[in-house]
Amino acid sequence: MDKKTYAAVARSAETSAAAVLDTATTLWFRMPILFANPTAASMTEWQRAWSEKVEAACTGAFAAGVASHRMTLMMASGVLAADSVPLEMMRIAEAATAPGYKAVAANAKRLSRPKRR
């Protein structure tokens, strides 16, 4: 692997670690809301949690498809060297996971803010 690929792996590991912390924060604050007695607020939070996951999955799948298509076109036109394939595969993985990481970071930030009364 070349330096660009190692840098991409390190960046992916860093992003994944941040997503783990954001996920833990989100779960810490969301679980009491989701498993309390049903209220309008908790039902809204359930709907939000579910729809965010579907949106992130669909957006990530589309972005991964675009990145895969880009790599395929580069390979077909001879622009992509064989030693650059791992880097392009990392780009596809990053494109697939970025929407989910963004959603979980936004949730962690939103849920950990002090409530205004």
PDB file of C-alpha atoms in Angstrom, residues 3-88:
ATOM      1  CA  LYS A   3       1.081   6.566   1.584  1.00  0.00           C
ATOM      2  CA  LYS A   4      -2.311   7.744   0.305  1.00  0.00           C
ATOM      3  CA  THR A   5      -3.890   4.405   1.150  1.00  0.00           C
ATOM      4  CA  TYR A   6      -2.361   4.366   4.640  1.00  0.00           C
ATOM      5  CA  ALA A   7      -3.617   7.917   5.191  1.00  0.00           C
ATOM      6  CA  ALA A   8      -7.102   6.881   4.040  1.00  0.00           C
ATOM      7  CA  VAL A   9      -7.098   3.906   6.430  1.00  0.00           C
ATOM      8  CA  ALA A  10      -5.979   6.139   9.321  1.00  0.00           C
ATOM      9  CA  ARG A  11      -8.641   8.731   8.474  1.00  0.00           C
ATOM     10  CA  SER A  12     -11.289   6.005   8.294  1.00  0.00           C
ATOM     11  CA  ALA A  13     -10.210   4.593  11.668  1.00  0.00           C
ATOM     12  CA  GLU A  14     -10.348   8.054  13.235  1.00  0.00           C
ATOM     13  CA  THR A  15     -13.793   8.727  11.801  1.00  0.00           C
ATOM     14  CA  SER A  16     -15.039   5.332  12.974  1.00  0.00           C
ATOM     15  CA  ALA A  17     -13.743   5.937  16.500  1.00  0.00           C
ATOM     16  CA  ALA A  18     -15.539   9.284  16.619  1.00  0.00           C
ATOM     17  CA  ALA A  19     -18.721   7.589  15.392  1.00  0.00           C
ATOM     18  CA  VAL A  20     -18.438   4.999  18.173  1.00  0.00           C
ATOM     19  CA  LEU A  21     -18.298   7.751  20.799  1.00  0.00           C
ATOM     20  CA  ASP A  22     -21.190   9.611  19.178  1.00  0.00           C
ATOM     21  CA  THR A  23     -23.226   6.395  19.035  1.00  0.00           C
ATOM     22  CA  ALA A  24     -22.586   5.697  22.712  1.00  0.00           C
ATOM     23  CA  THR A  25     -23.644   9.251  23.584  1.00  0.00           C
ATOM     24  CA  THR A  26     -26.778   8.968  21.463  1.00  0.00           C
ATOM     25  CA  LEU A  27     -27.739   5.643  23.023  1.00  0.00           C
ATOM     26  CA  TRP A  28     -27.063   6.948  26.529  1.00  0.00           C
ATOM     27  CA  PHE A  29     -29.500   9.810  26.078  1.00  0.00           C
ATOM     28  CA  ARG A  30     -32.021   8.120  23.795  1.00  0.00           C
ATOM     29  CA  MET A  31     -32.654   4.834  25.618  1.00  0.00           C
ATOM     30  CA  PRO A  32     -34.491   6.369  28.605  1.00  0.00           C
ATOM     31  CA  ILE A  33     -36.674   8.324  26.179  1.00  0.00           C
ATOM     32  CA  LEU A  34     -37.445   5.335  23.996  1.00  0.00           C
ATOM     33  CA  PHE A  35     -38.190   2.860  26.792  1.00  0.00           C
ATOM     34  CA  ALA A  36     -40.174   5.122  29.107  1.00  0.00           C
ATOM     35  CA  ASN A  37     -43.965   5.136  29.177  1.00  0.00           C
ATOM     36  CA  PRO A  38     -45.176   6.208  25.741  1.00  0.00           C
ATOM     37  CA  THR A  39     -45.794   9.911  25.350  1.00  0.00           C
ATOM     38  CA  ALA A  40     -46.122  12.144  22.336  1.00  0.00           C
ATOM     39  CA  ALA A  41     -42.487  13.210  22.781  1.00  0.00           C
ATOM     40  CA  SER A  42     -41.191   9.637  23.027  1.00  0.00           C
ATOM     41  CA  MET A  43     -43.213   8.543  19.993  1.00  0.00           C
ATOM     42  CA  THR A  44     -41.797  11.494  18.052  1.00  0.00           C
ATOM     43  CA  GLU A  45     -38.292  10.434  19.094  1.00  0.00           C
ATOM     44  CA  TRP A  46     -38.969   6.837  17.977  1.00  0.00           C
ATOM     45  CA  GLN A  47     -40.168   8.098  14.601  1.00  0.00           C
ATOM     46  CA  ARG A  48     -37.144  10.348  14.297  1.00  0.00           C
ATOM     47  CA  ALA A  49     -34.718   7.548  15.226  1.00  0.00           C
ATOM     48  CA  TRP A  50     -36.237   5.174  12.688  1.00  0.00           C
ATOM     49  CA  SER A  51     -36.463   7.680   9.846  1.00  0.00           C
ATOM     50  CA  GLU A  52     -32.882   8.896  10.372  1.00  0.00           C
ATOM     51  CA  LYS A  53     -31.591   5.347   9.982  1.00  0.00           C
ATOM     52  CA  VAL A  54     -33.562   4.735   6.811  1.00  0.00           C
ATOM     53  CA  GLU A  55     -32.455   8.068   5.361  1.00  0.00           C
ATOM     54  CA  ALA A  56     -28.782   7.438   6.216  1.00  0.00           C
ATOM     55  CA  ALA A  57     -28.905   3.919   4.755  1.00  0.00           C
ATOM     56  CA  CYS A  58     -30.508   5.068   1.492  1.00  0.00           C
ATOM     57  CA  THR A  59     -28.194   8.049   1.132  1.00  0.00           C
ATOM     58  CA  GLY A  60     -25.137   5.905   1.922  1.00  0.00           C
ATOM     59  CA  ALA A  61     -26.175   3.233  -0.561  1.00  0.00           C
ATOM     60  CA  PHE A  62     -26.635   5.834  -3.271  1.00  0.00           C
ATOM     61  CA  ALA A  63     -23.275   7.485  -2.498  1.00  0.00           C
ATOM     62  CA  ALA A  64     -21.526   4.101  -2.520  1.00  0.00           C
ATOM     63  CA  GLY A  65     -23.115   3.337  -5.881  1.00  0.00           C
ATOM     64  CA  VAL A  66     -21.867   6.626  -7.295  1.00  0.00           C
ATOM     65  CA  ALA A  67     -18.366   5.992  -5.933  1.00  0.00           C
ATOM     66  CA  SER A  68     -18.403   2.443  -7.343  1.00  0.00           C
ATOM     67  CA  HIS A  69     -19.508   3.727 -10.719  1.00  0.00           C
ATOM     68  CA  ARG A  70     -16.716   6.313 -10.638  1.00  0.00           C
ATOM     69  CA  MET A  71     -14.151   3.595  -9.902  1.00  0.00           C
ATOM     70  CA  THR A  72     -15.559   1.378 -12.662  1.00  0.00           C
ATOM     71  CA  LEU A  73     -15.338   4.176 -15.214  1.00  0.00           C
ATOM     72  CA  MET A  74     -11.777   4.973 -14.130  1.00  0.00           C
ATOM     73  CA  MET A  75     -10.824   1.305 -14.488  1.00  0.00           C
ATOM     74  CA  ALA A  76     -12.512   0.997 -17.880  1.00  0.00           C
ATOM     75  CA  SER A  77     -10.759   4.083 -19.213  1.00  0.00           C
ATOM     76  CA  GLY A  78      -7.354   3.008 -17.919  1.00  0.00           C
ATOM     77  CA  VAL A  79      -6.999   5.982 -15.574  1.00  0.00           C
ATOM     78  CA  LEU A  80      -6.928   3.834 -12.430  1.00  0.00           C
ATOM     79  CA  ALA A  81      -3.737   1.918 -11.746  1.00  0.00           C
ATOM     80  CA  ALA A  82      -3.968  -1.441  -9.992  1.00  0.00           C
ATOM     81  CA  ASP A  83      -2.146  -0.161  -6.913  1.00  0.00           C
ATOM     82  CA  SER A  84      -4.789   2.569  -6.486  1.00  0.00           C
ATOM     83  CA  VAL A  85      -7.688   0.116  -6.161  1.00  0.00           C
ATOM     84  CA  PRO A  86      -7.441  -0.151  -2.330  1.00  0.00           C
ATOM     85  CA  LEU A  87      -7.673   3.632  -2.055  1.00  0.00           C
ATOM     86  CA  GLU A  88     -10.735   3.687  -4.297  1.00  0.00           C
TER      87      GLU A  88
END
